[in-house]
Coordinates of C-alpha atoms in Angstrom, one line a residue:
X1 CA 29.5 -4.5 13.1
X2 CA 29.4 -8.0 11.6
X3 CA 26.1 -9.7 10.7
X4 CA 25.3 -13.1 12.1
X5 CA 25.9 -15.7 9.4
X6 CA 22.7 -17.5 8.6
X7 CA 22.3 -20.6 6.5
X8 CA 19.8 -20.0 3.6
X9 CA 16.2 -20.6 4.6
X10 CA 14.3 -20.4 1.3
X11 CA 10.5 -20.7 1.2
X12 CA 9.5 -23.4 -1.3
X13 CA 7.8 -22.2 -4.5
X14 CA 6.0 -25.5 -5.0
X15 CA 2.8 -24.2 -3.3
X16 CA 2.3 -21.8 -6.3
X17 CA 1.0 -23.1 -9.6
X18 CA 1.5 -20.4 -12.2
X19 CA -0.2 -20.6 -15.6
X20 CA 1.9 -19.6 -18.6
X21 CA -0.7 -16.9 -19.4
X22 CA -3.8 -15.3 -17.9
X23 CA -7.0 -13.8 -19.4
X24 CA -9.4 -11.4 -17.7
X25 CA -11.8 -12.3 -14.9
X26 CA -15.2 -11.0 -16.1
X27 CA -18.7 -12.2 -15.0
X28 CA -17.3 -15.0 -12.8
X29 CA -15.0 -16.6 -15.3
X30 CA -11.7 -16.2 -17.1
X31 CA -12.1 -14.9 -20.6
X32 CA -10.0 -13.9 -23.5
X33 CA -9.5 -10.2 -24.4
X34 CA -11.3 -8.5 -27.2
X35 CA -8.7 -6.4 -28.9
X36 CA -6.2 -6.2 -26.1
X37 CA -2.6 -7.2 -26.2
X38 CA -0.3 -9.1 -23.7
X39 CA 2.6 -8.3 -21.5
X40 CA 5.0 -10.2 -19.3
X41 CA 5.2 -10.0 -15.5
X42 CA 8.6 -10.6 -14.0
X43 CA 10.2 -11.5 -10.7
X44 CA 12.1 -8.3 -9.7
X45 CA 14.6 -10.3 -7.7
X46 CA 15.7 -12.4 -10.6
X47 CA 14.2 -10.8 -13.8
X48 CA 12.7 -14.2 -14.5
X49 CA 9.4 -14.1 -16.5
X50 CA 6.6 -15.5 -14.3
X51 CA 3.7 -15.3 -16.7
X52 CA 2.1 -13.5 -19.5
X53 CA -0.9 -11.2 -18.6
X54 CA -3.6 -9.5 -20.7
X55 CA -3.5 -5.7 -21.3
X56 CA -7.2 -5.2 -21.4
X57 CA -8.8 -3.0 -24.0
X58 CA -11.6 -0.4 -23.6
X59 CA -14.0 -3.1 -25.0
X60 CA -12.9 -5.4 -22.2
X61 CA -13.6 -2.7 -19.6
X62 CA -17.0 -2.3 -21.2
X63 CA -17.8 -6.0 -20.7
X64 CA -16.6 -5.9 -17.1
X65 CA -18.6 -2.8 -16.2
X66 CA -21.7 -4.3 -17.9
X67 CA -21.2 -7.6 -15.9
X68 CA -20.9 -5.6 -12.7
X69 CA -24.1 -3.6 -13.5
X70 CA -26.0 -6.7 -14.2
X71 CA -24.8 -8.3 -10.9
X72 CA -25.7 -5.1 -9.0
X73 CA -29.2 -4.8 -10.4
X74 CA -30.0 -8.5 -10.4
X75 CA -28.4 -10.0 -7.3
X76 CA -25.9 -8.1 -5.2
X77 CA -27.8 -4.8 -4.8
X78 CA -30.9 -6.6 -3.7
X79 CA -29.2 -9.1 -1.3
X80 CA -29.6 -8.6 2.4
X81 CA -26.6 -7.4 4.3
X82 CA -26.5 -10.6 6.4
X83 CA -26.2 -12.7 3.2
X84 CA -23.5 -10.4 1.8
X85 CA -21.6 -10.7 5.0
X86 CA -21.6 -14.5 4.7
X87 CA -19.8 -14.3 1.3
X88 CA -17.2 -11.9 2.8
X89 CA -16.6 -14.2 5.8
X90 CA -16.2 -17.1 3.3
X91 CA -13.6 -15.1 1.3
X92 CA -11.7 -14.2 4.5
X93 CA -11.5 -17.9 5.6
X94 CA -10.3 -19.0 2.1
X95 CA -7.6 -16.3 2.2
X96 CA -6.5 -17.7 5.6
X97 CA -6.6 -21.3 4.3
X98 CA -4.5 -20.4 1.2
X99 CA -2.3 -17.9 3.0
X100 CA 1.0 -19.6 2.2
X101 CA 0.2 -19.7 -1.5
X102 CA -0.7 -16.0 -1.5
X103 CA 2.4 -15.0 0.5
X104 CA 4.8 -16.9 -1.9
X105 CA 3.1 -15.5 -5.0
X106 CA 3.2 -12.0 -3.6
X107 CA 6.9 -12.2 -2.9
X108 CA 7.6 -13.7 -6.3
X109 CA 5.7 -11.0 -8.2
X110 CA 6.5 -8.0 -6.0
X111 CA 10.0 -8.6 -4.6
X112 CA 9.1 -8.0 -0.9
X113 CA 10.6 -10.4 1.8
X114 CA 8.5 -13.5 2.4
X115 CA 8.4 -12.7 6.1
X116 CA 6.5 -9.5 5.3
X117 CA 4.0 -11.0 2.8
X118 CA 3.5 -13.9 5.2
X119 CA 3.2 -11.9 8.5
X120 CA 1.7 -8.6 7.3
X121 CA 0.1 -8.5 3.9
X122 CA -1.9 -11.7 3.8
X123 CA -3.1 -11.7 7.4
X124 CA -4.2 -8.0 7.1
X125 CA -5.9 -8.7 3.8
X126 CA -8.0 -11.5 5.5
X127 CA -8.6 -9.3 8.5
X128 CA -10.1 -6.6 6.2
X129 CA -12.6 -9.1 4.8
X130 CA -13.5 -10.4 8.3
X131 CA -13.9 -6.8 9.6
X132 CA -16.1 -5.6 6.8
X133 CA -18.2 -8.8 6.8
X134 CA -19.2 -7.9 10.3
X135 CA -20.4 -4.4 9.1
X136 CA -22.5 -5.7 6.1
X137 CA -25.8 -6.0 8.1
X138 CA -25.2 -3.1 10.5
X139 CA -24.8 -0.1 8.1
X140 CA -27.8 1.8 9.4
X141 CA -26.1 1.7 12.8
X142 CA -22.7 3.0 11.6
X143 CA -23.5 6.7 11.8
X144 CA -23.1 7.1 8.0
X145 CA -26.4 9.1 7.5
X146 CA -30.0 8.3 6.8
X147 CA -30.8 5.2 4.8
X148 CA -27.2 4.3 3.6
X149 CA -27.2 2.5 0.2
X150 CA -24.7 1.4 -2.3
X151 CA -23.5 3.7 -5.1
X152 CA -23.7 0.8 -7.7
X153 CA -20.6 -0.1 -9.8
X154 CA -17.2 0.9 -8.3
X155 CA -14.1 1.2 -10.4
X156 CA -10.9 0.5 -8.4
X157 CA -7.3 1.0 -9.4
X158 CA -4.6 -0.3 -7.1
X159 CA -0.8 0.1 -6.8
X160 CA 2.1 -2.4 -6.9
X161 CA 3.5 -1.9 -3.4
X162 CA 0.9 -3.9 -1.5
X163 CA -1.0 -5.7 -4.3
X164 CA -3.2 -8.1 -2.3
X165 CA -3.6 -5.8 0.7
X166 CA -4.7 -2.9 -1.4
X167 CA -7.2 -5.2 -3.2
X168 CA -8.7 -6.1 0.2
X169 CA -8.8 -2.4 1.3
X170 CA -10.8 -1.7 -1.9
X171 CA -13.0 -4.8 -2.4
X172 CA -14.0 -5.6 1.2
X173 CA -15.8 -2.3 2.0
X174 CA -17.3 -2.1 -1.5
X175 CA -18.9 -5.6 -1.3
X176 CA -20.0 -5.1 2.4
X177 CA -21.9 -2.0 1.4
X178 CA -23.6 -3.6 -1.6
X179 CA -21.5 -2.3 -4.5
X180 CA -20.1 -4.4 -7.3
X181 CA -16.5 -4.0 -8.5
X182 CA -14.3 -3.6 -11.6
X183 CA -10.7 -3.7 -10.3
X184 CA -7.4 -3.2 -12.1
X185 CA -4.2 -4.3 -10.4
X186 CA -0.9 -2.6 -11.1
X187 CA 0.8 -3.8 -14.3
X188 CA 3.9 -5.1 -12.5
X189 CA 2.0 -7.0 -9.9
X190 CA -1.2 -8.6 -11.3
X191 CA -0.7 -12.2 -10.1
X192 CA -2.2 -12.1 -6.6
X193 CA -5.3 -10.3 -8.0
X194 CA -5.7 -13.1 -10.6
X195 CA -5.3 -15.7 -7.8
X196 CA -8.0 -13.8 -5.8
X197 CA -10.3 -14.4 -8.8
X198 CA -9.9 -18.1 -8.0
X199 CA -10.9 -17.3 -4.4
X200 CA -14.0 -15.5 -5.7
X201 CA -15.0 -18.6 -7.7
X202 CA -14.2 -20.9 -4.7
X203 CA -16.5 -18.7 -2.5
X204 CA -19.3 -19.0 -5.1
X205 CA -19.7 -15.2 -5.3
X206 CA -22.4 -14.4 -7.8
X207 CA -21.0 -13.8 -11.3
X208 CA -20.1 -10.2 -12.0
X209 CA -19.9 -9.0 -8.4
X210 CA -16.1 -8.9 -8.7
X211 CA -14.4 -8.4 -12.1
X212 CA -10.6 -8.1 -12.5
X213 CA -9.1 -6.6 -15.6
X214 CA -5.3 -6.4 -15.9
X215 CA -3.4 -3.8 -17.9
X216 CA -1.4 -0.6 -17.9
X217 CA -2.4 3.0 -17.7
X218 CA -4.7 2.9 -20.7
X219 CA -6.9 0.2 -19.0
X220 CA -7.0 2.3 -15.8
X221 CA -8.0 5.4 -17.9
X222 CA -10.8 3.3 -19.5
X223 CA -12.2 2.5 -16.1
X224 CA -12.0 6.2 -14.9
X225 CA -13.7 7.5 -18.1
X226 CA -16.4 4.8 -18.3
X227 CA -19.8 6.5 -18.1
X228 CA -21.5 3.6 -16.1
X229 CA -19.0 3.7 -13.2
X230 CA -20.6 5.3 -10.1
X231 CA -17.6 5.7 -7.9
X232 CA -13.8 5.4 -8.2
X233 CA -11.2 4.4 -5.7
X234 CA -7.6 4.9 -6.5
X235 CA -4.3 4.4 -4.6
X236 CA -1.1 5.5 -6.4
X237 CA 0.9 8.5 -7.3
X238 CA -0.2 12.1 -6.8
X239 CA 0.3 12.9 -10.5
X240 CA -2.2 10.2 -11.6
X241 CA -4.5 11.1 -8.8
X242 CA -4.6 14.7 -10.1
X243 CA -5.4 13.4 -13.6
X244 CA -8.3 11.3 -12.2
X245 CA -9.7 14.3 -10.3
X246 CA -9.6 16.4 -13.5
X247 CA -11.2 13.6 -15.5
X248 CA -14.2 13.2 -13.2
X249 CA -14.7 17.0 -12.5
X250 CA -18.2 17.9 -13.4
X251 CA -19.5 14.3 -13.5
X252 CA -21.7 12.5 -11.0
X253 CA -18.8 10.1 -10.1
X254 CA -17.7 10.0 -6.5
X255 CA -14.0 9.3 -5.7
X256 CA -11.5 8.5 -3.0
X257 CA -7.9 9.1 -3.7
X258 CA -5.0 7.8 -1.5
X259 CA -1.9 9.3 -3.0
X260 CA 1.8 10.0 -2.2
X261 CA 3.4 11.0 1.1
X262 CA 6.6 12.4 2.6
X263 CA 6.1 11.5 6.2
X264 CA 8.1 13.0 9.0
X265 CA 9.3 10.6 11.8
X266 CA 10.0 13.0 14.7
X267 CA 12.4 12.0 17.5
X268 CA 12.5 14.1 20.7
X269 CA 15.4 14.1 23.2
X270 CA 13.4 12.2 25.8
X271 CA 12.5 9.3 23.4
X272 CA 13.6 5.8 24.1
X273 CA 16.3 5.9 21.4
X274 CA 16.8 2.2 20.8
X275 CA 13.1 1.8 20.4
X276 CA 12.9 4.8 18.2
X277 CA 15.7 3.4 16.0
X278 CA 13.6 0.3 15.4
X279 CA 10.7 2.5 14.5
X280 CA 12.9 4.5 12.0
X281 CA 14.0 1.2 10.4
X282 CA 10.4 -0.1 10.2
X283 CA 9.2 3.3 9.0
X284 CA 11.4 3.6 5.9
X285 CA 13.0 0.2 5.1
X286 CA 9.8 -1.9 5.5
X287 CA 8.8 -3.1 2.1
X288 CA 11.9 -1.5 0.6
X289 CA 10.5 1.9 1.3
X290 CA 7.7 1.2 -1.2
X291 CA 5.2 2.6 1.2
X292 CA 3.1 5.8 0.6
X293 CA 3.2 6.6 4.4
X294 CA 6.9 5.7 4.8
X295 CA 8.8 7.8 7.4
X296 CA 11.2 9.0 4.7
X297 CA 12.1 12.2 6.6
X298 CA 13.7 11.8 10.0
X299 CA 13.5 14.9 12.2
X300 CA 15.8 14.5 15.2
X301 CA 16.1 17.0 18.1
X302 CA 19.5 18.6 17.6
X303 CA 21.2 17.6 20.8
X304 CA 20.7 13.8 20.2
X305 CA 21.2 13.8 16.4
X306 CA 24.7 12.4 16.5
X307 CA 23.7 9.6 18.9
X308 CA 20.6 8.7 16.8
X309 CA 22.6 8.6 13.6
X310 CA 25.3 6.5 15.1
X311 CA 22.9 3.9 16.5
X312 CA 20.9 4.0 13.3
X313 CA 23.9 3.2 11.0
X314 CA 25.0 0.5 13.4
X315 CA 21.5 -1.1 13.1
X316 CA 21.4 -0.8 9.3
X317 CA 24.6 -2.8 9.0
X318 CA 22.7 -5.8 10.4
X319 CA 19.9 -5.6 7.7
X320 CA 20.0 -8.5 5.3
X321 CA 19.4 -7.5 1.7
X322 CA 18.8 -10.4 -0.8
X323 CA 16.6 -13.2 -1.9
X324 CA 13.0 -12.2 -0.9
X325 CA 12.0 -15.9 -0.6
X326 CA 14.6 -16.4 2.1
X327 CA 13.0 -16.1 5.6
X328 CA 16.0 -14.3 6.9
X329 CA 15.8 -11.4 4.4
X330 CA 15.0 -8.0 5.8
X331 CA 15.0 -5.9 2.6
X332 CA 14.0 -7.4 -0.8
X333 CA 14.1 -6.3 -4.4
X334 CA 13.0 -3.0 -5.9
X335 CA 9.7 -3.7 -7.7
X336 CA 10.8 -2.7 -11.2
X337 CA 13.6 -1.3 -13.3
X338 CA 11.7 1.9 -13.8
X339 CA 11.3 2.4 -10.0
X340 CA 15.0 1.7 -9.5
X341 CA 15.8 4.4 -12.0
X342 CA 13.6 6.8 -10.2
X343 CA 15.3 6.1 -6.8
X344 CA 18.8 6.3 -8.4
X345 CA 17.9 9.7 -10.0
X346 CA 16.7 11.2 -6.8
X347 CA 19.6 9.9 -4.6
X348 CA 22.1 11.3 -7.2
X349 CA 20.3 14.6 -6.9
X350 CA 20.6 14.5 -3.2
X351 CA 24.4 14.1 -3.5
X352 CA 24.6 16.8 -6.1
X353 CA 22.7 19.2 -3.8
X354 CA 25.3 18.7 -1.1
X355 CA 23.7 16.2 1.3
X356 CA 26.1 13.5 2.7
X357 CA 25.2 10.0 1.6
X358 CA 25.8 6.8 3.5
X359 CA 24.7 3.2 2.8
X360 CA 25.4 -0.1 4.6
X361 CA 27.7 -1.4 1.9
X362 CA 26.1 -4.8 1.6
X363 CA 26.7 -7.0 -1.3
X364 CA 23.8 -7.0 -3.8
X365 CA 22.8 -9.9 -6.0
X366 CA 24.0 -9.9 -9.6
X367 CA 20.6 -10.1 -11.2
X368 CA 17.4 -8.3 -10.4
X369 CA 16.6 -4.7 -9.2
X370 CA 18.4 -3.8 -5.9
X371 CA 19.2 -0.7 -3.8
X372 CA 21.1 -0.6 -0.6
X373 CA 19.4 1.0 2.5
X374 CA 20.7 4.6 2.3
X375 CA 20.8 7.5 4.7
X376 CA 21.3 11.2 3.8
X377 CA 22.5 13.6 6.5
X378 CA 23.1 17.3 6.1
X379 CA 19.7 17.6 4.3
X380 CA 18.0 21.0 4.1
X381 CA 14.3 21.7 3.5
X382 CA 14.9 22.8 -0.1
X383 CA 16.6 19.6 -1.2
X384 CA 14.6 17.4 -3.6
X385 CA 15.2 14.4 -1.3
X386 CA 13.4 16.3 1.4
X387 CA 10.4 17.3 -0.8
X388 CA 9.8 14.6 -3.4
X389 CA 8.6 11.1 -2.7
X390 CA 11.4 8.7 -3.5
X391 CA 9.4 5.5 -2.8
X392 CA 12.5 3.5 -2.0
X393 CA 14.8 2.6 1.0
X394 CA 16.2 6.1 1.3
X395 CA 16.1 8.2 4.5
X396 CA 16.7 12.0 4.7
X397 CA 17.8 13.3 8.1
X398 CA 17.0 16.8 9.3
X399 CA 17.3 18.4 12.8
X400 CA 15.2 20.7 14.9
X401 CA 15.5 22.5 18.3
X402 CA 11.9 23.1 19.5
X403 CA 8.6 21.4 19.1
X404 CA 7.4 24.4 17.1
X405 CA 10.3 24.0 14.7
X406 CA 9.6 20.3 14.3
X407 CA 6.0 21.0 13.4
X408 CA 6.9 23.7 10.9
X409 CA 9.4 21.4 9.2
X410 CA 7.1 18.4 9.2
X411 CA 4.3 20.4 7.6
X412 CA 6.6 22.0 5.0
X413 CA 5.6 19.5 2.3
X414 CA 2.9 19.3 -0.3
X415 CA 1.9 16.0 1.2
X416 CA 0.0 15.1 4.4
X417 CA -0.5 11.4 4.8
X418 CA 1.2 10.3 8.0
X419 CA 3.7 11.2 10.7
X420 CA 5.4 9.7 13.7
X421 CA 6.2 11.2 17.1
X422 CA 8.6 9.7 19.6
X423 CA 8.6 11.1 23.2
X424 CA 7.7 9.9 26.7
X425 CA 5.4 12.9 27.3
X426 CA 1.8 12.2 26.5
X427 CA 0.9 15.9 26.5
X428 CA 3.5 16.5 23.8
X429 CA 2.2 13.6 21.7
X430 CA -1.4 15.1 21.8
X431 CA -0.1 18.6 21.0
X432 CA 2.0 17.4 18.1
X433 CA -0.9 15.3 16.7
X434 CA -3.1 18.4 16.8
X435 CA -0.6 20.5 15.0
X436 CA 0.6 18.0 12.3
X437 CA -1.3 18.2 9.0
X438 CA -1.2 14.4 8.5
X439 CA -4.1 12.0 8.2
X440 CA -2.4 9.4 10.5
X441 CA -0.1 10.2 13.4
X442 CA 1.7 7.3 15.1
X443 CA 3.0 7.7 18.7
X444 CA 6.1 5.8 19.7
X445 CA 5.5 3.3 16.8
X446 CA 5.3 3.5 13.0
X447 CA 3.6 1.7 10.1
X448 CA 0.9 0.0 12.3
X449 CA -2.3 -0.8 10.5
X450 CA -5.6 -2.3 11.5
X451 CA -8.9 -2.7 9.6
X452 CA -10.8 -0.8 12.3
X453 CA -8.6 2.3 11.9
X454 CA -9.2 4.8 9.1
X455 CA -6.3 5.7 6.8
X456 CA -6.0 8.6 4.5
X457 CA -4.4 12.0 4.0
X458 CA -4.6 15.8 3.5
X459 CA -3.3 18.1 0.8
X460 CA -1.7 16.3 -2.1
X461 CA -1.9 13.0 -0.3
X462 CA -5.6 12.8 -1.5
X463 CA -9.0 12.7 0.1
X464 CA -11.3 10.1 1.7
X465 CA -10.5 7.4 4.2
X466 CA -10.1 3.7 4.0
X467 CA -10.7 1.3 6.9
X468 CA -12.9 1.7 9.9
X469 CA -16.3 3.1 10.0
X470 CA -15.0 6.2 8.1
X471 CA -14.0 4.0 5.2
X472 CA -17.5 2.7 4.8
X473 CA -18.9 6.1 4.2
X474 CA -17.1 6.5 0.9
X475 CA -19.0 3.4 -0.5
X476 CA -22.5 4.5 0.4
X477 CA -24.8 7.3 -0.6
X478 CA -27.4 8.6 1.9
X479 CA -30.4 10.9 2.0
X480 CA -28.1 13.5 3.6
X481 CA -25.2 13.3 1.2
X482 CA -27.0 12.4 -2.1

């Protein structure tokens, strides 16, 4: 099936003003590192160096935590919820006003299509600040327990797949509940966090309430190990999450961990198949499959499997892979060379184990990190591609005969973050949702997010929830939970 030919429709980069290098944002201002080094951040679509960023040292983390503690004790912890909410509303409005700037920068630094950063990431980030601003003066009515109060200083480490959105998921509830923050963005995608520091200044947030320290794993470890951090919030790989859990075991630190996933997208014979195919595509090829809750396992009822596969492959041939700044692009660049190597290794293993590989055969740009949308059929439960998180645009297809078999296969994974169910029967949706060991179950849709809805997992997908009233509870201590 031929694709429509579109003329290029590139988004202008002129709205983004990048500095050649960036320091650290501590105590309300940009400052040079004490003993840290520097590293380059690149555009994964072109391998062009965008800027040089600081790799913060333990001494830098010390300064950031001290600034956060001063702000908590002196200003933020004492401020009324109504006044805190005003600052959050202000941040939300500034994000909306500067939405185009943030969207272009996110696409440059991350590689995701501009239509996704423009239509999903930035609007949702602003929505999280609006939503939590509304909660700031109502915490005692949120059902969180008796006399909810802030933990104090929160350390937050976020991933590279949704840099600005994950920042909003972390910072908005922390500030709404009266905590101060030391946040580390991922080393491959620090630029929107550094631009957010500019928003913090523009909103006149008191110095030290939000501190942003860039760096790699060592910087994150310094935050985790710091004795004056009261709570940790981490989104990232299960391996790192386990290390954090071990590091804080036996300490007073609280933590929420949102980790990996291997979600099952389950298609029953009575599903609206064309609608389900769109859900499959959105479930695994949105954001190049760099989504912890991606529907990376497709479970199809056996008697419709051939039809679903045929329609899915036909749809994938229309996906446009290429320049992320082009408004027509559906699938952008893989975020880094290291992640591309990981995807390649696991897909090679899938072939070696006997699964049948298919991709849409599209032409890939000569420079940058790219991977074609790929589907594996003939996959068994024991294959690595059915068990391990690939975190790329790769779908493994399995079949089932009965709802009970679908549940058994869906739950046969160390993860438990999300799942999707496609059927016209409401009773079956409710039964499946009750049986599936997943924190989020979508019905006749996939990858839908809202600030009012809690998100989180079971098993090796972590613990705690983000978003909604449930997400607030992680950022407060009460007389009932200590």
